[in-house]
C-alpha cells in the first residue's frame, strides 16, 4: 500500500499528469455541483432519481453524462427534444475542472485534494450567491470545523491563528451588519456573509482576512463598473453578492498559504 501511494504521488508530481487528473476529477465534481445549483434552490434533491433533461424530463444515458464532452458532442442540445442544455452544466464543469487542475499543479498530494475540495465548495457558494443571494448554512458552517481539521492535519497556517480567524471573521461582519442596520434602518449584509467569512478565517487564518476583504472590494468595484458600462443603474440599494466576492478572493490566497509550515 505504501509503495502504491509513493508511486501515485510520483505520477501526480508531473504537472501534466497531475493537471490532467485534477481537471478530469474536477469536471466530474462540477457535473454534480451543477445539478446541486439547479435543483437545490428549487427544493429538489440532487441525490435521488435519475439524471433527466431539464426541458423534456427524458432520462439521460451514460453517453449524455460525460462532463463537457457530452455537451460538445450534442452541440449543447438534448438529443430527445432538441432543447438547449442549461449552460450552468458546462460552466460549472469547466470551472471545477480548472480548480482541480490548478490544485494539482500548485500542491502535492494529499494537499491537492484538500485544495480542490475547498475550491469546489467555494465554487458552489459563489454560484448560489451570485444567482440567488443565498449562502446555505449547510455549506458554510461545515467549512469551519473542516478548516480547523485541515490545520490539525498540518495543512496551512497553524490552528490558533485559524481559530482566531474564524472568531474575528464572524464577529467583524456581524458587528458591521448590526451597525449598518442601526444607522440606515435596513439590511446591508446577508445573514450568511459573517458565517462565510468565519469559514474563510478558519481556513486561511486571521492575517489573511484584510486581504480577503480587499480582494472582494476590488472585485465588487470591477463588477459595478461593468454594470455601469452595460447601462445598468447603480444605486445605494444595488445588491452585490459579497459572499461570492469573498470566496472568489479567498481561494487564490489559499493556494499561497496552504503550504505554509505550522509553527
Coordinates of C-alpha atoms in Angstrom, one line a residue:
X1 CA 0.0 0.0 0.0
X2 CA 2.8 2.4 0.9
X3 CA 4.5 1.6 -2.5
X4 CA 1.3 2.3 -4.3
X5 CA 0.9 5.7 -2.6
X6 CA 4.5 6.6 -3.3
X7 CA 4.0 5.7 -7.0
X8 CA 0.8 7.7 -7.1
X9 CA 2.5 10.8 -5.6
X10 CA 5.3 10.4 -8.1
X11 CA 2.9 10.4 -11.1
X12 CA 0.9 13.2 -9.7
X13 CA 4.1 15.3 -9.2
X14 CA 4.3 15.5 -13.0
X15 CA 2.5 18.8 -13.8
X16 CA 1.0 17.4 -17.0
X17 CA -0.3 14.2 -15.5
X18 CA -1.4 15.8 -12.2
X19 CA -3.1 18.7 -14.0
X20 CA -4.9 16.4 -16.4
X21 CA -6.0 14.1 -13.5
X22 CA -7.1 17.1 -11.5
X23 CA -9.1 18.5 -14.4
X24 CA -10.9 15.2 -15.0
X25 CA -11.8 14.8 -11.4
X26 CA -12.9 18.4 -11.3
X27 CA -15.1 18.0 -14.3
X28 CA -16.9 15.1 -12.6
X29 CA -17.3 17.1 -9.4
X30 CA -18.6 20.1 -11.5
X31 CA -21.3 17.9 -13.0
X32 CA -22.6 17.2 -9.5
X33 CA -22.2 20.8 -8.5
X34 CA -24.3 22.0 -11.5
X35 CA -27.1 19.6 -10.5
X36 CA -27.0 21.0 -7.0
X37 CA -27.0 24.6 -8.3
X38 CA -30.1 23.9 -10.4
X39 CA -32.1 21.6 -8.1
X40 CA -31.3 22.8 -4.6
X41 CA -32.8 26.3 -4.8
X42 CA -35.9 24.7 -6.3
X43 CA -36.3 22.3 -3.4
X44 CA -35.4 19.2 -5.4
X45 CA -32.9 16.6 -4.3
X46 CA -29.7 16.2 -6.3
X47 CA -29.0 12.8 -4.6
X48 CA -32.1 10.8 -5.7
X49 CA -33.6 9.9 -9.0
X50 CA -32.0 9.6 -12.5
X51 CA -30.5 12.4 -14.3
X52 CA -33.0 14.0 -16.7
X53 CA -33.3 16.7 -19.3
X54 CA -34.3 20.0 -17.7
X55 CA -36.6 20.6 -20.7
X56 CA -38.5 17.4 -21.5
X57 CA -37.6 15.3 -18.4
X58 CA -36.3 12.5 -20.5
X59 CA -33.8 10.2 -18.6
X60 CA -30.2 10.7 -19.7
X61 CA -28.0 7.8 -20.6
X62 CA -24.3 7.3 -19.9
X63 CA -23.3 8.9 -23.2
X64 CA -25.2 12.1 -22.1
X65 CA -23.4 12.4 -18.8
X66 CA -19.7 12.7 -19.8
X67 CA -18.7 16.1 -18.4
X68 CA -18.1 18.7 -21.1
X69 CA -17.7 16.1 -23.8
X70 CA -21.4 15.2 -24.0
X71 CA -22.3 18.9 -24.2
X72 CA -19.9 19.4 -27.1
X73 CA -20.9 16.3 -29.0
X74 CA -24.6 17.1 -28.6
X75 CA -23.9 20.7 -29.6
X76 CA -25.5 22.0 -26.4
X77 CA -28.9 20.4 -27.1
X78 CA -30.9 17.5 -25.7
X79 CA -30.9 14.5 -28.0
X80 CA -34.5 13.7 -27.1
X81 CA -36.3 17.1 -27.5
X82 CA -33.7 19.4 -29.0
X83 CA -34.0 21.9 -26.2
X84 CA -30.9 23.9 -25.3
X85 CA -28.9 22.4 -22.4
X86 CA -28.7 24.7 -19.4
X87 CA -25.4 26.5 -19.7
X88 CA -24.8 26.1 -16.0
X89 CA -23.9 22.5 -16.6
X90 CA -20.8 23.1 -18.8
X91 CA -19.9 26.3 -16.9
X92 CA -19.7 24.5 -13.6
X93 CA -17.9 21.5 -15.1
X94 CA -15.3 23.8 -16.7
X95 CA -14.8 25.9 -13.6
X96 CA -14.5 22.9 -11.4
X97 CA -12.0 21.3 -13.9
X98 CA -9.9 24.4 -13.8
X99 CA -9.9 24.3 -10.0
X100 CA -8.9 20.7 -10.0
X101 CA -6.1 21.3 -12.4
X102 CA -4.8 24.3 -10.6
X103 CA -4.9 22.5 -7.2
X104 CA -3.0 19.5 -8.7
X105 CA -0.3 21.7 -10.2
X106 CA 0.1 24.0 -7.2
X107 CA 0.2 21.4 -4.5
X108 CA 1.4 17.8 -4.0
X109 CA -0.9 15.0 -2.8
X110 CA -2.7 14.8 -0.4
X111 CA -2.9 18.6 -0.1
X112 CA -4.0 18.9 -3.7
X113 CA -7.2 17.1 -2.9
X114 CA -7.8 19.3 0.1
X115 CA -7.3 22.4 -2.0
X116 CA -9.5 21.1 -4.8
X117 CA -12.3 20.2 -2.4
X118 CA -12.2 23.6 -0.7
X119 CA -12.3 25.2 -4.1
X120 CA -15.3 23.2 -5.3
X121 CA -17.3 24.1 -2.2
X122 CA -16.5 27.7 -2.7
X123 CA -17.4 27.4 -6.4
X124 CA -20.9 26.3 -5.5
X125 CA -21.2 29.0 -2.9
X126 CA -20.2 31.6 -5.5
X127 CA -22.8 30.4 -7.9
X128 CA -25.6 30.2 -5.4
X129 CA -24.8 33.7 -4.0
X130 CA -24.4 35.2 -7.4
X131 CA -27.7 33.7 -8.7
X132 CA -29.9 33.7 -5.6
X133 CA -28.1 35.8 -2.9
X134 CA -28.0 32.6 -0.8
X135 CA -25.2 31.2 1.3
X136 CA -26.7 28.0 2.8
X137 CA -25.7 27.2 6.3
X138 CA -25.3 23.6 5.2
X139 CA -22.3 24.6 3.2
X140 CA -20.8 27.5 5.1
X141 CA -21.0 26.1 8.7
X142 CA -19.3 22.7 8.0
X143 CA -16.4 24.7 6.4
X144 CA -15.4 26.0 9.9
X145 CA -14.6 22.6 11.5
X146 CA -13.2 21.3 8.2
X147 CA -10.8 24.3 8.1
X148 CA -9.7 23.7 11.7
X149 CA -9.3 20.0 10.9
X150 CA -7.1 20.8 8.0
X151 CA -4.9 22.9 10.3
X152 CA -4.8 19.9 12.8
X153 CA -3.6 17.7 9.8
X154 CA -0.8 20.1 9.2
X155 CA -2.1 21.9 6.1
X156 CA -1.7 25.7 6.0
X157 CA -1.5 28.2 8.9
X158 CA -1.5 26.9 12.5
X159 CA -4.6 26.1 14.4
X160 CA -4.6 29.0 16.8
X161 CA -4.4 31.5 14.0
X162 CA -7.2 29.9 12.2
X163 CA -9.5 29.7 15.3
X164 CA -8.8 33.4 15.8
X165 CA -9.6 34.0 12.1
X166 CA -13.0 32.2 12.4
X167 CA -13.9 34.3 15.5
X168 CA -12.8 37.6 14.0
X169 CA -14.4 36.9 10.7
X170 CA -17.8 36.3 12.1
X171 CA -17.7 39.0 14.8
X172 CA -16.3 41.7 12.4
X173 CA -19.0 41.3 9.7
X174 CA -21.8 40.6 12.3
X175 CA -20.9 43.9 14.0
X176 CA -20.8 45.7 10.7
X177 CA -24.2 44.3 9.7
X178 CA -25.7 45.4 13.1
X179 CA -24.2 48.9 12.8
X180 CA -25.5 49.4 9.3
X181 CA -29.0 48.2 10.2
X182 CA -29.0 50.5 13.2
X183 CA -27.8 53.6 11.2
X184 CA -29.7 53.1 8.0
X185 CA -32.7 51.1 9.1
X186 CA -32.3 48.4 6.5
X187 CA -30.2 45.3 6.0
X188 CA -26.8 45.9 4.4
X189 CA -25.4 42.4 4.7
X190 CA -26.9 39.0 4.2
X191 CA -27.0 36.7 7.2
X192 CA -24.7 34.2 5.5
X193 CA -21.8 36.7 4.9
X194 CA -20.5 36.7 8.5
X195 CA -20.7 32.9 8.6
X196 CA -18.8 32.6 5.4
X197 CA -16.1 35.0 6.5
X198 CA -15.8 32.9 9.7
X199 CA -15.3 29.8 7.5
X200 CA -12.7 31.6 5.4
X201 CA -10.9 32.6 8.5
X202 CA -10.9 29.0 9.7
X203 CA -9.1 28.0 6.5
X204 CA -6.8 30.9 5.9
X205 CA -6.2 32.4 9.3
X206 CA -6.7 35.9 10.8
X207 CA -3.8 37.5 9.0
X208 CA -5.5 37.0 5.6
X209 CA -8.9 38.5 6.4
X210 CA -7.9 42.0 5.4
X211 CA -6.7 40.7 2.0
X212 CA -9.9 38.7 1.5
X213 CA -12.0 41.8 2.1
X214 CA -9.7 43.9 0.0
X215 CA -9.9 41.4 -2.9
X216 CA -13.7 41.3 -2.5
X217 CA -13.9 45.1 -2.6
X218 CA -11.8 45.3 -5.7
X219 CA -13.8 42.6 -7.4
X220 CA -17.0 44.4 -6.4
X221 CA -15.7 47.6 -7.8
X222 CA -14.9 45.9 -11.1
X223 CA -18.4 44.3 -11.1
X224 CA -20.0 47.7 -10.5
X225 CA -18.0 49.3 -13.3
X226 CA -19.1 46.5 -15.6
X227 CA -22.7 47.0 -14.7
X228 CA -22.4 50.7 -15.4
X229 CA -20.7 50.0 -18.8
X230 CA -23.7 47.8 -19.7
X231 CA -26.1 50.6 -18.8
X232 CA -27.3 49.3 -15.5
X233 CA -28.1 51.8 -12.8
X234 CA -26.0 51.6 -9.6
X235 CA -27.8 53.0 -6.5
X236 CA -27.4 52.8 -2.8
X237 CA -29.7 49.8 -2.7
X238 CA -28.0 47.9 -5.5
X239 CA -27.0 44.4 -4.3
X240 CA -23.7 42.7 -5.0
X241 CA -23.0 39.2 -3.7
X242 CA -20.4 39.9 -1.0
X243 CA -20.1 36.2 -0.1
X244 CA -19.3 35.3 -3.7
X245 CA -16.7 38.1 -3.9
X246 CA -15.1 37.0 -0.7
X247 CA -14.9 33.4 -1.8
X248 CA -13.5 34.5 -5.2
X249 CA -10.7 36.3 -3.4
X250 CA -10.0 33.6 -0.8
X251 CA -9.2 30.6 -2.9
X252 CA -6.2 32.0 -4.7
X253 CA -4.9 33.2 -1.3
X254 CA -5.3 29.6 0.0
X255 CA -3.0 28.4 -2.9
X256 CA -0.3 30.7 -1.3
X257 CA -0.8 30.0 2.4
X258 CA -1.7 26.3 2.2
X259 CA 1.9 25.0 2.3
X260 CA 3.0 27.4 5.0
X261 CA 4.5 25.2 7.7
X262 CA 2.7 25.3 11.1
X263 CA 4.7 26.8 13.9

